[in-house]
Amino acid sequence: MDDLKAKYLGLISGAGSEAALEELRVQAVGKKGEISLQMRELGKMTPEERQVMGPKLNALKNEINSALAAKKAALSDAALDERLKAEWLDVTLPVRPQRQGSIHPVSQVWEECTAIFADMGFAVAEGPQVETDWYNFDALNIPGHHPARAEMDTFYMHRAEGDDLPPHVLRTHTSPVQIRSMEATGAPTRIICPGRVYRADYDQTHTPMFHQVEGLAIDRDISMANLKWVLEEFFSAYFGTKVKTRFRASHFPFTEPSAEVDIQCSWENGTVKVGEGDGWLEVLGSGMVHPKVLQAGGIDPNEWQGFAFGMGIDRIAMLKYGIPDLRAFFDSDLRWLRHYGFSALQVPTIRGGV
Ligand code: PHE
């Protein structure tokens, strides 16, 4: 037994790997291992012999098992040490440069508009970009033969033969959301609707898709004076400086009276500065909601009245952030986006305390 013990303890301490160690385990204390075979011999011994040999064999088996366990732990520690020596990481290295996306100027201005009008009590409304011609035109007092209908350069949705659903268009303005909001909330109401609109037009100042923000306020005694105040508050907050407005009489089928609104600006060496000088720049259409439009929205024009306006988001983005070409907004040129984009953490620059 002393020989067995000396043999296996020697082999175990010399084992070079966990695999070799496992082989030794099988060889010594496995089912058919040398020590296990010895234990089977106990059966053939006299009770006296067994009383001496039994405990001795058990003790040997235990000793071998603990030697195996200890060696196994030592081997795996050694393996870890090897790995730790071979693999290393310099945690002081700077990370690989990673490009960060930016907020598109349109998104930024969209958010700024929403924040400013929210301060004045306007909720955000939405409507579909594929609109029925009733919401886009008829309900807004633009009947089939009306010249405005042709002037809008409308995209009509394809119709399959035999399709007798009402014609659908890509909305040419955000004004159909006026009707949808009136239907949804009735009067009084105060909403803005920022969104995409579409017209078949393309040159330096027109793209087939662009953005508008619609405004609508309906109550018992809303007037043009309220409209003017709201717009002047808006522009002053948005441009961060007092901005004068100029109302010019105009015509829209859905407002009466109607006005186009200019904001005060100066032109110097080809650059525009809003809120100073004696130049004017047209930025929106507006007016008092036409009684027929209130009616189409299910609101009694004898009880309620309101103002509406529609403003180009891209336009006012160009003005505030000095962006010269409208078409670049939609080119997805990464260099342009990096230059004119905003950090996601950048808080919109709007004047507080409206
Ligand atoms: N919908 C008009 C346009 O797209 C703008 C407008 C909106 C005018 C609301 C008056 C009232 O030009």
mmCIF file of C-alpha atoms and ligand atoms in Angstrom:
data_model
loop_
_atom_site.group_PDB
_atom_site.id
_atom_site.type_symbol
_atom_site.label_atom_id
_atom_site.label_comp_id
_atom_site.label_asym_id
_atom_site.label_seq_id
_atom_site.Cartn_x
_atom_site.Cartn_y
_atom_site.Cartn_z
ATOM 1 C CA MET A 1 0.000 0.000 0.000
ATOM 2 C CA ASP A 2 2.883 2.353 0.706
ATOM 3 C CA ASP A 3 4.157 1.671 -2.793
ATOM 4 C CA LEU A 4 0.763 2.529 -4.292
ATOM 5 C CA LYS A 5 0.636 5.698 -2.268
ATOM 6 C CA ALA A 6 4.140 6.783 -3.212
ATOM 7 C CA LYS A 7 3.490 5.954 -6.872
ATOM 8 C CA TYR A 8 0.263 7.939 -7.241
ATOM 9 C CA LEU A 9 1.228 10.929 -5.115
ATOM 10 C CA GLY A 10 4.359 11.169 -7.252
ATOM 11 C CA LEU A 11 2.446 10.907 -10.496
ATOM 12 C CA ILE A 12 -0.175 13.404 -9.376
ATOM 13 C CA SER A 13 2.332 16.016 -8.324
ATOM 14 C CA GLY A 14 4.072 15.615 -11.682
ATOM 15 C CA ALA A 15 0.879 15.827 -13.811
ATOM 16 C CA GLY A 16 1.245 18.561 -16.385
ATOM 17 C CA SER A 17 -2.382 19.115 -17.367
ATOM 18 C CA GLU A 18 -5.936 18.626 -16.228
ATOM 19 C CA ALA A 19 -6.341 15.916 -18.879
ATOM 20 C CA ALA A 20 -3.330 13.966 -17.549
ATOM 21 C CA LEU A 21 -4.723 14.363 -14.067
ATOM 22 C CA GLU A 22 -8.051 12.905 -15.138
ATOM 23 C CA GLU A 23 -6.267 9.918 -16.626
ATOM 24 C CA LEU A 24 -4.491 9.370 -13.314
ATOM 25 C CA ARG A 25 -7.780 9.555 -11.440
ATOM 26 C CA VAL A 26 -9.289 6.817 -13.612
ATOM 27 C CA GLN A 27 -6.150 4.739 -13.268
ATOM 28 C CA ALA A 28 -6.118 4.954 -9.441
ATOM 29 C CA VAL A 29 -9.631 5.374 -8.102
ATOM 30 C CA GLY A 30 -11.799 4.877 -11.223
ATOM 31 C CA LYS A 31 -14.134 1.868 -11.359
ATOM 32 C CA LYS A 32 -11.368 -0.389 -12.551
ATOM 33 C CA GLY A 33 -8.561 1.600 -10.967
ATOM 34 C CA GLU A 34 -5.730 0.026 -9.062
ATOM 35 C CA ILE A 35 -6.970 1.100 -5.642
ATOM 36 C CA SER A 36 -10.575 0.147 -6.425
ATOM 37 C CA LEU A 37 -9.393 -3.334 -7.412
ATOM 38 C CA GLN A 38 -7.543 -3.620 -4.096
ATOM 39 C CA MET A 39 -10.749 -2.727 -2.291
ATOM 40 C CA ARG A 40 -12.528 -5.543 -4.074
ATOM 41 C CA GLU A 41 -9.953 -7.929 -2.589
ATOM 42 C CA LEU A 42 -11.311 -7.079 0.882
ATOM 43 C CA GLY A 43 -14.178 -9.520 0.204
ATOM 44 C CA LYS A 44 -11.804 -12.416 0.072
ATOM 45 C CA MET A 45 -10.074 -11.586 3.358
ATOM 46 C CA THR A 46 -10.789 -12.910 6.805
ATOM 47 C CA PRO A 47 -12.767 -10.514 9.035
ATOM 48 C CA GLU A 48 -9.608 -9.823 11.059
ATOM 49 C CA GLU A 49 -7.574 -8.936 7.984
ATOM 50 C CA ARG A 50 -10.418 -6.835 6.656
ATOM 51 C CA GLN A 51 -10.581 -4.862 9.876
ATOM 52 C CA VAL A 52 -7.000 -3.781 9.396
ATOM 53 C CA MET A 53 -6.964 -3.393 5.623
ATOM 54 C CA GLY A 54 -10.396 -1.733 5.153
ATOM 55 C CA PRO A 55 -9.652 1.527 6.969
ATOM 56 C CA LYS A 56 -6.138 1.664 5.487
ATOM 57 C CA LEU A 57 -7.432 1.377 1.928
ATOM 58 C CA ASN A 58 -10.140 3.951 2.586
ATOM 59 C CA ALA A 59 -7.593 6.350 4.012
ATOM 60 C CA LEU A 60 -5.401 5.822 0.959
ATOM 61 C CA LYS A 61 -8.313 6.442 -1.386
ATOM 62 C CA ASN A 62 -9.184 9.657 0.459
ATOM 63 C CA GLU A 63 -5.607 10.813 0.363
ATOM 64 C CA ILE A 64 -5.361 10.213 -3.369
ATOM 65 C CA ASN A 65 -8.673 12.018 -3.944
ATOM 66 C CA SER A 66 -7.574 15.090 -2.012
ATOM 67 C CA ALA A 67 -4.224 15.087 -3.788
ATOM 68 C CA LEU A 68 -6.130 14.993 -7.111
ATOM 69 C CA ALA A 69 -8.394 17.872 -6.052
ATOM 70 C CA ALA A 70 -5.502 19.985 -4.807
ATOM 71 C CA LYS A 71 -3.516 19.411 -7.990
ATOM 72 C CA LYS A 72 -6.529 20.196 -10.121
ATOM 73 C CA ALA A 73 -6.992 23.547 -8.370
ATOM 74 C CA ALA A 74 -3.287 24.296 -8.730
ATOM 75 C CA LEU A 75 -3.358 23.473 -12.452
ATOM 76 C CA SER A 76 -6.344 25.694 -13.144
ATOM 77 C CA ASP A 77 -4.773 28.569 -11.172
ATOM 78 C CA ALA A 78 -1.652 28.120 -13.258
ATOM 79 C CA ALA A 79 -3.737 28.137 -16.464
ATOM 80 C CA LEU A 80 -5.396 31.386 -15.383
ATOM 81 C CA ASP A 81 -2.012 32.914 -14.534
ATOM 82 C CA GLU A 82 -0.779 31.966 -17.999
ATOM 83 C CA ARG A 83 -3.798 33.625 -19.628
ATOM 84 C CA LEU A 84 -3.429 36.706 -17.494
ATOM 85 C CA LYS A 85 0.182 36.962 -18.546
ATOM 86 C CA ALA A 86 -0.572 36.421 -22.245
ATOM 87 C CA GLU A 87 -3.727 38.499 -22.561
ATOM 88 C CA TRP A 88 -3.777 42.082 -21.431
ATOM 89 C CA LEU A 89 -5.771 45.171 -21.941
ATOM 90 C CA ASP A 90 -4.600 48.743 -21.706
ATOM 91 C CA VAL A 91 -7.573 50.391 -20.071
ATOM 92 C CA THR A 92 -5.922 53.782 -20.454
ATOM 93 C CA LEU A 93 -6.199 53.645 -24.263
ATOM 94 C CA PRO A 94 -8.753 56.048 -25.743
ATOM 95 C CA VAL A 95 -11.771 54.308 -27.325
ATOM 96 C CA ARG A 96 -11.940 53.940 -31.101
ATOM 97 C CA PRO A 97 -13.454 57.045 -32.652
ATOM 98 C CA GLN A 98 -17.163 56.512 -33.230
ATOM 99 C CA ARG A 99 -19.319 58.789 -35.344
ATOM 100 C CA GLN A 100 -22.345 60.130 -33.586
ATOM 101 C CA GLY A 101 -25.577 60.832 -35.397
ATOM 102 C CA SER A 102 -27.020 64.327 -35.212
ATOM 103 C CA ILE A 103 -30.472 65.854 -35.013
ATOM 104 C CA HIS A 104 -31.608 67.158 -38.396
ATOM 105 C CA PRO A 105 -32.347 70.902 -38.444
ATOM 106 C CA VAL A 106 -35.952 70.144 -39.419
ATOM 107 C CA SER A 107 -36.387 67.909 -36.364
ATOM 108 C CA GLN A 108 -34.731 70.521 -34.194
ATOM 109 C CA VAL A 109 -36.965 73.343 -35.417
ATOM 110 C CA TRP A 110 -40.026 71.072 -35.239
ATOM 111 C CA GLU A 111 -39.213 70.555 -31.539
ATOM 112 C CA GLU A 112 -38.575 74.244 -30.959
ATOM 113 C CA CYS A 113 -41.947 75.165 -32.512
ATOM 114 C CA THR A 114 -43.695 72.542 -30.441
ATOM 115 C CA ALA A 115 -42.066 73.797 -27.238
ATOM 116 C CA ILE A 116 -42.923 77.449 -27.870
ATOM 117 C CA PHE A 117 -46.544 76.832 -28.843
ATOM 118 C CA ALA A 118 -46.931 74.395 -25.946
ATOM 119 C CA ASP A 119 -45.988 77.267 -23.625
ATOM 120 C CA MET A 120 -48.921 79.189 -25.131
ATOM 121 C CA GLY A 121 -51.339 76.332 -24.519
ATOM 122 C CA PHE A 122 -51.347 74.658 -27.937
ATOM 123 C CA ALA A 123 -51.542 70.867 -28.061
ATOM 124 C CA VAL A 124 -49.958 68.888 -30.897
ATOM 125 C CA ALA A 125 -52.349 67.270 -33.382
ATOM 126 C CA GLU A 126 -51.554 64.885 -36.197
ATOM 127 C CA GLY A 127 -53.169 63.717 -39.398
ATOM 128 C CA PRO A 128 -52.354 61.327 -42.228
ATOM 129 C CA GLN A 129 -49.975 62.279 -45.037
ATOM 130 C CA VAL A 130 -52.131 60.345 -47.495
ATOM 131 C CA GLU A 131 -55.359 62.290 -47.220
ATOM 132 C CA THR A 132 -58.754 62.164 -48.895
ATOM 133 C CA ASP A 133 -59.448 65.005 -51.286
ATOM 134 C CA TRP A 134 -62.374 65.932 -49.047
ATOM 135 C CA TYR A 135 -60.137 66.787 -46.060
ATOM 136 C CA ASN A 136 -57.425 68.306 -48.205
ATOM 137 C CA PHE A 137 -59.741 70.438 -50.362
ATOM 138 C CA ASP A 138 -63.554 70.315 -50.076
ATOM 139 C CA ALA A 139 -63.802 70.637 -46.293
ATOM 140 C CA LEU A 140 -61.449 73.619 -46.566
ATOM 141 C CA ASN A 141 -63.853 75.356 -48.936
ATOM 142 C CA ILE A 142 -61.840 74.464 -52.042
ATOM 143 C CA PRO A 143 -64.453 72.865 -54.332
ATOM 144 C CA GLY A 144 -63.600 70.768 -57.390
ATOM 145 C CA HIS A 145 -63.497 73.620 -59.885
ATOM 146 C CA HIS A 146 -61.587 75.998 -57.605
ATOM 147 C CA PRO A 147 -58.331 77.327 -59.131
ATOM 148 C CA ALA A 148 -56.484 76.719 -55.815
ATOM 149 C CA ARG A 149 -56.998 73.035 -56.402
ATOM 150 C CA ALA A 150 -55.012 73.195 -59.625
ATOM 151 C CA GLU A 151 -52.440 75.604 -58.164
ATOM 152 C CA MET A 152 -51.492 73.166 -55.404
ATOM 153 C CA ASP A 153 -49.538 70.868 -57.789
ATOM 154 C CA THR A 154 -51.164 67.939 -56.104
ATOM 155 C CA PHE A 155 -49.850 64.377 -56.112
ATOM 156 C CA TYR A 156 -52.814 62.061 -56.635
ATOM 157 C CA MET A 157 -52.641 58.469 -55.432
ATOM 158 C CA HIS A 158 -52.821 55.797 -58.110
ATOM 159 C CA ARG A 159 -56.250 54.254 -58.505
ATOM 160 C CA ALA A 160 -56.832 50.711 -59.659
ATOM 161 C CA GLU A 161 -59.485 50.246 -62.323
ATOM 162 C CA GLY A 162 -62.918 50.032 -60.735
ATOM 163 C CA ASP A 163 -61.684 51.607 -57.475
ATOM 164 C CA ASP A 164 -64.555 53.769 -56.287
ATOM 165 C CA LEU A 165 -63.081 54.881 -52.964
ATOM 166 C CA PRO A 166 -62.865 58.669 -52.606
ATOM 167 C CA PRO A 167 -59.724 59.985 -54.345
ATOM 168 C CA HIS A 168 -56.662 60.238 -52.124
ATOM 169 C CA VAL A 169 -53.863 62.762 -52.379
ATOM 170 C CA LEU A 170 -50.578 63.395 -50.632
ATOM 171 C CA ARG A 171 -51.686 66.279 -48.450
ATOM 172 C CA THR A 172 -50.609 69.556 -50.014
ATOM 173 C CA HIS A 173 -50.698 71.404 -46.684
ATOM 174 C CA THR A 174 -51.290 70.696 -42.990
ATOM 175 C CA SER A 175 -54.671 72.488 -43.110
ATOM 176 C CA PRO A 176 -56.716 69.233 -43.373
ATOM 177 C CA VAL A 177 -55.630 68.608 -39.776
ATOM 178 C CA GLN A 178 -57.734 71.660 -38.834
ATOM 179 C CA ILE A 179 -60.836 69.717 -39.862
ATOM 180 C CA ARG A 180 -59.693 66.501 -38.220
ATOM 181 C CA SER A 181 -58.980 68.320 -34.945
ATOM 182 C CA MET A 182 -62.343 70.086 -34.975
ATOM 183 C CA GLU A 183 -64.011 66.713 -35.486
ATOM 184 C CA ALA A 184 -61.942 65.142 -32.717
ATOM 185 C CA THR A 185 -62.186 67.781 -29.995
ATOM 186 C CA GLY A 186 -64.894 70.256 -31.017
ATOM 187 C CA ALA A 187 -64.688 73.809 -29.681
ATOM 188 C CA PRO A 188 -62.919 75.409 -27.955
ATOM 189 C CA THR A 189 -59.614 74.087 -29.242
ATOM 190 C CA ARG A 190 -56.017 75.176 -29.572
ATOM 191 C CA ILE A 191 -53.670 72.971 -31.594
ATOM 192 C CA ILE A 192 -50.620 73.045 -33.776
ATOM 193 C CA CYS A 193 -49.791 70.406 -36.329
ATOM 194 C CA PRO A 194 -46.212 70.073 -37.522
ATOM 195 C CA GLY A 195 -45.866 67.671 -40.418
ATOM 196 C CA ARG A 196 -44.819 66.725 -43.915
ATOM 197 C CA VAL A 197 -46.624 68.064 -46.962
ATOM 198 C CA TYR A 198 -46.205 67.388 -50.671
ATOM 199 C CA ARG A 199 -46.364 69.388 -53.883
ATOM 200 C CA ALA A 200 -45.101 68.534 -57.360
ATOM 201 C CA ASP A 201 -42.524 71.301 -57.485
ATOM 202 C CA TYR A 202 -38.746 71.308 -57.551
ATOM 203 C CA ASP A 203 -36.270 74.179 -57.749
ATOM 204 C CA GLN A 204 -33.884 76.028 -55.440
ATOM 205 C CA THR A 205 -36.664 77.072 -53.074
ATOM 206 C CA HIS A 206 -39.116 74.184 -53.570
ATOM 207 C CA THR A 207 -38.883 70.466 -52.854
ATOM 208 C CA PRO A 208 -41.675 67.961 -53.545
ATOM 209 C CA MET A 209 -41.815 67.194 -49.811
ATOM 210 C CA PHE A 210 -41.466 69.918 -47.225
ATOM 211 C CA HIS A 211 -42.696 70.742 -43.730
ATOM 212 C CA GLN A 212 -45.354 73.008 -42.353
ATOM 213 C CA VAL A 213 -46.677 73.765 -38.930
ATOM 214 C CA GLU A 214 -50.375 74.498 -38.826
ATOM 215 C CA GLY A 215 -51.961 76.481 -36.015
ATOM 216 C CA LEU A 216 -55.623 76.605 -35.040
ATOM 217 C CA ALA A 217 -57.311 78.373 -32.144
ATOM 218 C CA ILE A 218 -61.083 78.359 -31.767
ATOM 219 C CA ASP A 219 -63.050 79.995 -28.996
ATOM 220 C CA ARG A 220 -66.005 82.328 -28.534
ATOM 221 C CA ASP A 221 -64.219 85.584 -29.201
ATOM 222 C CA ILE A 222 -60.886 84.899 -30.856
ATOM 223 C CA SER A 223 -59.782 87.707 -33.151
ATOM 224 C CA MET A 224 -57.040 88.739 -35.575
ATOM 225 C CA ALA A 225 -55.496 90.601 -32.625
ATOM 226 C CA ASN A 226 -54.969 87.256 -30.839
ATOM 227 C CA LEU A 227 -53.431 85.867 -34.015
ATOM 228 C CA LYS A 228 -50.989 88.738 -34.275
ATOM 229 C CA TRP A 229 -49.982 88.460 -30.607
ATOM 230 C CA VAL A 230 -49.468 84.697 -30.817
ATOM 231 C CA LEU A 231 -47.327 85.002 -33.948
ATOM 232 C CA GLU A 232 -45.212 87.862 -32.575
ATOM 233 C CA GLU A 233 -44.672 85.960 -29.344
ATOM 234 C CA PHE A 234 -43.746 82.906 -31.365
ATOM 235 C CA PHE A 235 -41.225 84.645 -33.626
ATOM 236 C CA SER A 236 -39.638 86.526 -30.750
ATOM 237 C CA ALA A 237 -39.212 83.319 -28.755
ATOM 238 C CA TYR A 238 -38.018 81.391 -31.776
ATOM 239 C CA PHE A 239 -35.476 83.942 -33.017
ATOM 240 C CA GLY A 240 -34.542 85.026 -29.487
ATOM 241 C CA THR A 241 -35.142 88.692 -30.236
ATOM 242 C CA LYS A 242 -38.162 90.954 -30.600
ATOM 243 C CA VAL A 243 -39.530 90.388 -34.112
ATOM 244 C CA LYS A 244 -42.075 92.698 -35.729
ATOM 245 C CA THR A 245 -44.652 91.236 -38.087
ATOM 246 C CA ARG A 246 -46.416 92.755 -41.067
ATOM 247 C CA PHE A 247 -49.845 91.516 -42.113
ATOM 248 C CA ARG A 248 -50.697 91.826 -45.795
ATOM 249 C CA ALA A 249 -54.241 91.228 -47.028
ATOM 250 C CA SER A 250 -54.364 88.038 -49.049
ATOM 251 C CA HIS A 251 -56.724 85.276 -50.043
ATOM 252 C CA PHE A 252 -57.178 81.686 -48.943
ATOM 253 C CA PRO A 253 -60.462 79.847 -49.531
ATOM 254 C CA PHE A 254 -60.441 78.587 -45.928
ATOM 255 C CA THR A 255 -59.920 81.898 -44.113
ATOM 256 C CA GLU A 256 -61.802 85.180 -44.175
ATOM 257 C CA PRO A 257 -60.232 87.651 -43.837
ATOM 258 C CA SER A 258 -56.870 86.237 -44.867
ATOM 259 C CA ALA A 259 -53.397 87.621 -44.377
ATOM 260 C CA GLU A 260 -49.909 86.730 -45.407
ATOM 261 C CA VAL A 261 -47.443 87.493 -42.656
ATOM 262 C CA ASP A 262 -43.974 88.919 -43.114
ATOM 263 C CA ILE A 263 -41.311 89.173 -40.438
ATOM 264 C CA GLN A 264 -38.937 92.066 -40.029
ATOM 265 C CA CYS A 265 -35.417 91.527 -41.339
ATOM 266 C CA SER A 266 -32.319 93.216 -42.702
ATOM 267 C CA TRP A 267 -30.381 92.226 -45.798
ATOM 268 C CA GLU A 268 -26.645 92.819 -45.611
ATOM 269 C CA ASN A 269 -24.133 91.399 -48.100
ATOM 270 C CA GLY A 270 -26.567 88.702 -49.062
ATOM 271 C CA THR A 271 -27.267 87.528 -45.504
ATOM 272 C CA VAL A 272 -30.611 87.903 -43.800
ATOM 273 C CA LYS A 273 -30.948 88.948 -40.171
ATOM 274 C CA VAL A 274 -34.353 88.553 -38.588
ATOM 275 C CA GLY A 275 -35.622 91.090 -36.051
ATOM 276 C CA GLU A 276 -33.739 94.135 -37.323
ATOM 277 C CA GLY A 277 -33.691 96.524 -40.286
ATOM 278 C CA ASP A 278 -36.577 97.574 -42.480
ATOM 279 C CA GLY A 279 -36.883 94.636 -44.863
ATOM 280 C CA TRP A 280 -39.670 92.081 -44.782
ATOM 281 C CA LEU A 281 -39.763 88.363 -45.428
ATOM 282 C CA GLU A 282 -42.893 86.331 -46.039
ATOM 283 C CA VAL A 283 -43.145 83.335 -43.726
ATOM 284 C CA LEU A 284 -46.758 82.237 -43.446
ATOM 285 C CA GLY A 285 -50.387 82.350 -44.482
ATOM 286 C CA SER A 286 -53.139 82.957 -41.975
ATOM 287 C CA GLY A 287 -56.580 84.342 -41.287
ATOM 288 C CA MET A 288 -59.872 83.876 -39.474
ATOM 289 C CA VAL A 289 -61.283 80.409 -40.062
ATOM 290 C CA HIS A 290 -64.016 80.582 -42.729
ATOM 291 C CA PRO A 291 -67.532 79.797 -41.386
ATOM 292 C CA LYS A 292 -67.885 77.032 -43.980
ATOM 293 C CA VAL A 293 -64.710 75.406 -42.660
ATOM 294 C CA LEU A 294 -65.999 75.499 -39.078
ATOM 295 C CA GLN A 295 -69.196 73.928 -40.359
ATOM 296 C CA ALA A 296 -67.295 71.204 -42.204
ATOM 297 C CA GLY A 297 -65.512 70.452 -38.918
ATOM 298 C CA GLY A 298 -68.855 70.190 -37.115
ATOM 299 C CA ILE A 299 -68.537 73.488 -35.248
ATOM 300 C CA ASP A 300 -71.320 76.097 -35.194
ATOM 301 C CA PRO A 301 -69.952 79.304 -36.779
ATOM 302 C CA ASN A 302 -72.621 81.357 -35.015
ATOM 303 C CA GLU A 303 -71.155 80.427 -31.653
ATOM 304 C CA TRP A 304 -67.472 79.997 -32.352
ATOM 305 C CA GLN A 305 -64.727 81.658 -34.319
ATOM 306 C CA GLY A 306 -60.992 81.272 -34.570
ATOM 307 C CA PHE A 307 -57.759 81.897 -36.365
ATOM 308 C CA ALA A 308 -55.545 79.559 -38.335
ATOM 309 C CA PHE A 309 -52.087 79.818 -39.797
ATOM 310 C CA GLY A 310 -49.695 77.655 -41.794
ATOM 311 C CA MET A 311 -45.959 78.230 -41.706
ATOM 312 C CA GLY A 312 -43.016 76.631 -43.499
ATOM 313 C CA ILE A 313 -40.779 74.820 -40.994
ATOM 314 C CA ASP A 314 -37.904 74.429 -43.459
ATOM 315 C CA ARG A 315 -38.126 78.103 -44.276
ATOM 316 C CA ILE A 316 -37.805 79.295 -40.690
ATOM 317 C CA ALA A 317 -35.065 76.696 -40.063
ATOM 318 C CA MET A 318 -33.048 78.211 -42.942
ATOM 319 C CA LEU A 319 -33.587 81.696 -41.531
ATOM 320 C CA LYS A 320 -32.589 80.888 -37.954
ATOM 321 C CA TYR A 321 -29.603 78.684 -38.712
ATOM 322 C CA GLY A 322 -28.290 80.401 -41.845
ATOM 323 C CA ILE A 323 -28.830 77.458 -44.177
ATOM 324 C CA PRO A 324 -28.685 78.689 -47.769
ATOM 325 C CA ASP A 325 -30.186 75.887 -49.888
ATOM 326 C CA LEU A 326 -33.476 74.142 -49.172
ATOM 327 C CA ARG A 327 -32.702 71.112 -51.316
ATOM 328 C CA ALA A 328 -29.704 70.199 -49.142
ATOM 329 C CA PHE A 329 -32.152 69.433 -46.313
ATOM 330 C CA PHE A 330 -33.171 66.264 -48.099
ATOM 331 C CA ASP A 331 -29.918 65.167 -49.777
ATOM 332 C CA SER A 332 -28.785 63.042 -46.796
ATOM 333 C CA ASP A 333 -25.237 64.299 -47.334
ATOM 334 C CA LEU A 334 -23.381 63.273 -44.170
ATOM 335 C CA ARG A 335 -21.018 66.229 -44.345
ATOM 336 C CA TRP A 336 -23.997 68.582 -44.448
ATOM 337 C CA LEU A 337 -25.719 66.731 -41.619
ATOM 338 C CA ARG A 338 -22.594 66.918 -39.452
ATOM 339 C CA HIS A 339 -22.238 70.606 -40.144
ATOM 340 C CA TYR A 340 -25.841 71.712 -39.672
ATOM 341 C CA GLY A 341 -27.062 68.929 -37.355
ATOM 342 C CA PHE A 342 -27.557 69.322 -33.631
ATOM 343 C CA SER A 343 -26.316 67.305 -30.703
ATOM 344 C CA ALA A 344 -29.035 65.188 -29.166
ATOM 345 C CA LEU A 345 -28.261 66.787 -25.828
ATOM 346 C CA GLN A 346 -28.460 70.349 -27.095
ATOM 347 C CA VAL A 347 -31.392 72.159 -25.566
ATOM 348 C CA PRO A 348 -33.324 74.176 -28.157
ATOM 349 C CA THR A 349 -32.397 77.834 -28.041
ATOM 350 C CA ILE A 350 -35.734 79.459 -27.429
ATOM 351 C CA ARG A 351 -36.335 82.505 -25.346
ATOM 352 C CA GLY A 352 -37.995 81.536 -22.098
ATOM 353 C CA GLY A 353 -40.811 83.311 -20.263
ATOM 354 C CA VAL A 354 -43.265 83.604 -23.129
HETATM 355 N N1 PHE B 1 -52.525 76.081 -46.019
HETATM 356 C C1 PHE B 1 -51.961 77.326 -46.474
HETATM 357 C C2 PHE B 1 -50.767 77.006 -47.399
HETATM 358 O O1 PHE B 1 -50.309 75.891 -47.411
HETATM 359 C C3 PHE B 1 -51.482 78.155 -45.336
HETATM 360 C C4 PHE B 1 -52.585 78.615 -44.452
HETATM 361 C C5 PHE B 1 -52.958 77.877 -43.354
HETATM 362 C C6 PHE B 1 -53.266 79.796 -44.725
HETATM 363 C C7 PHE B 1 -53.981 78.312 -42.528
HETATM 364 C C8 PHE B 1 -54.282 80.233 -43.908
HETATM 365 C C9 PHE B 1 -54.631 79.486 -42.811
HETATM 366 O O2 PHE B 1 -50.287 77.868 -48.092
#
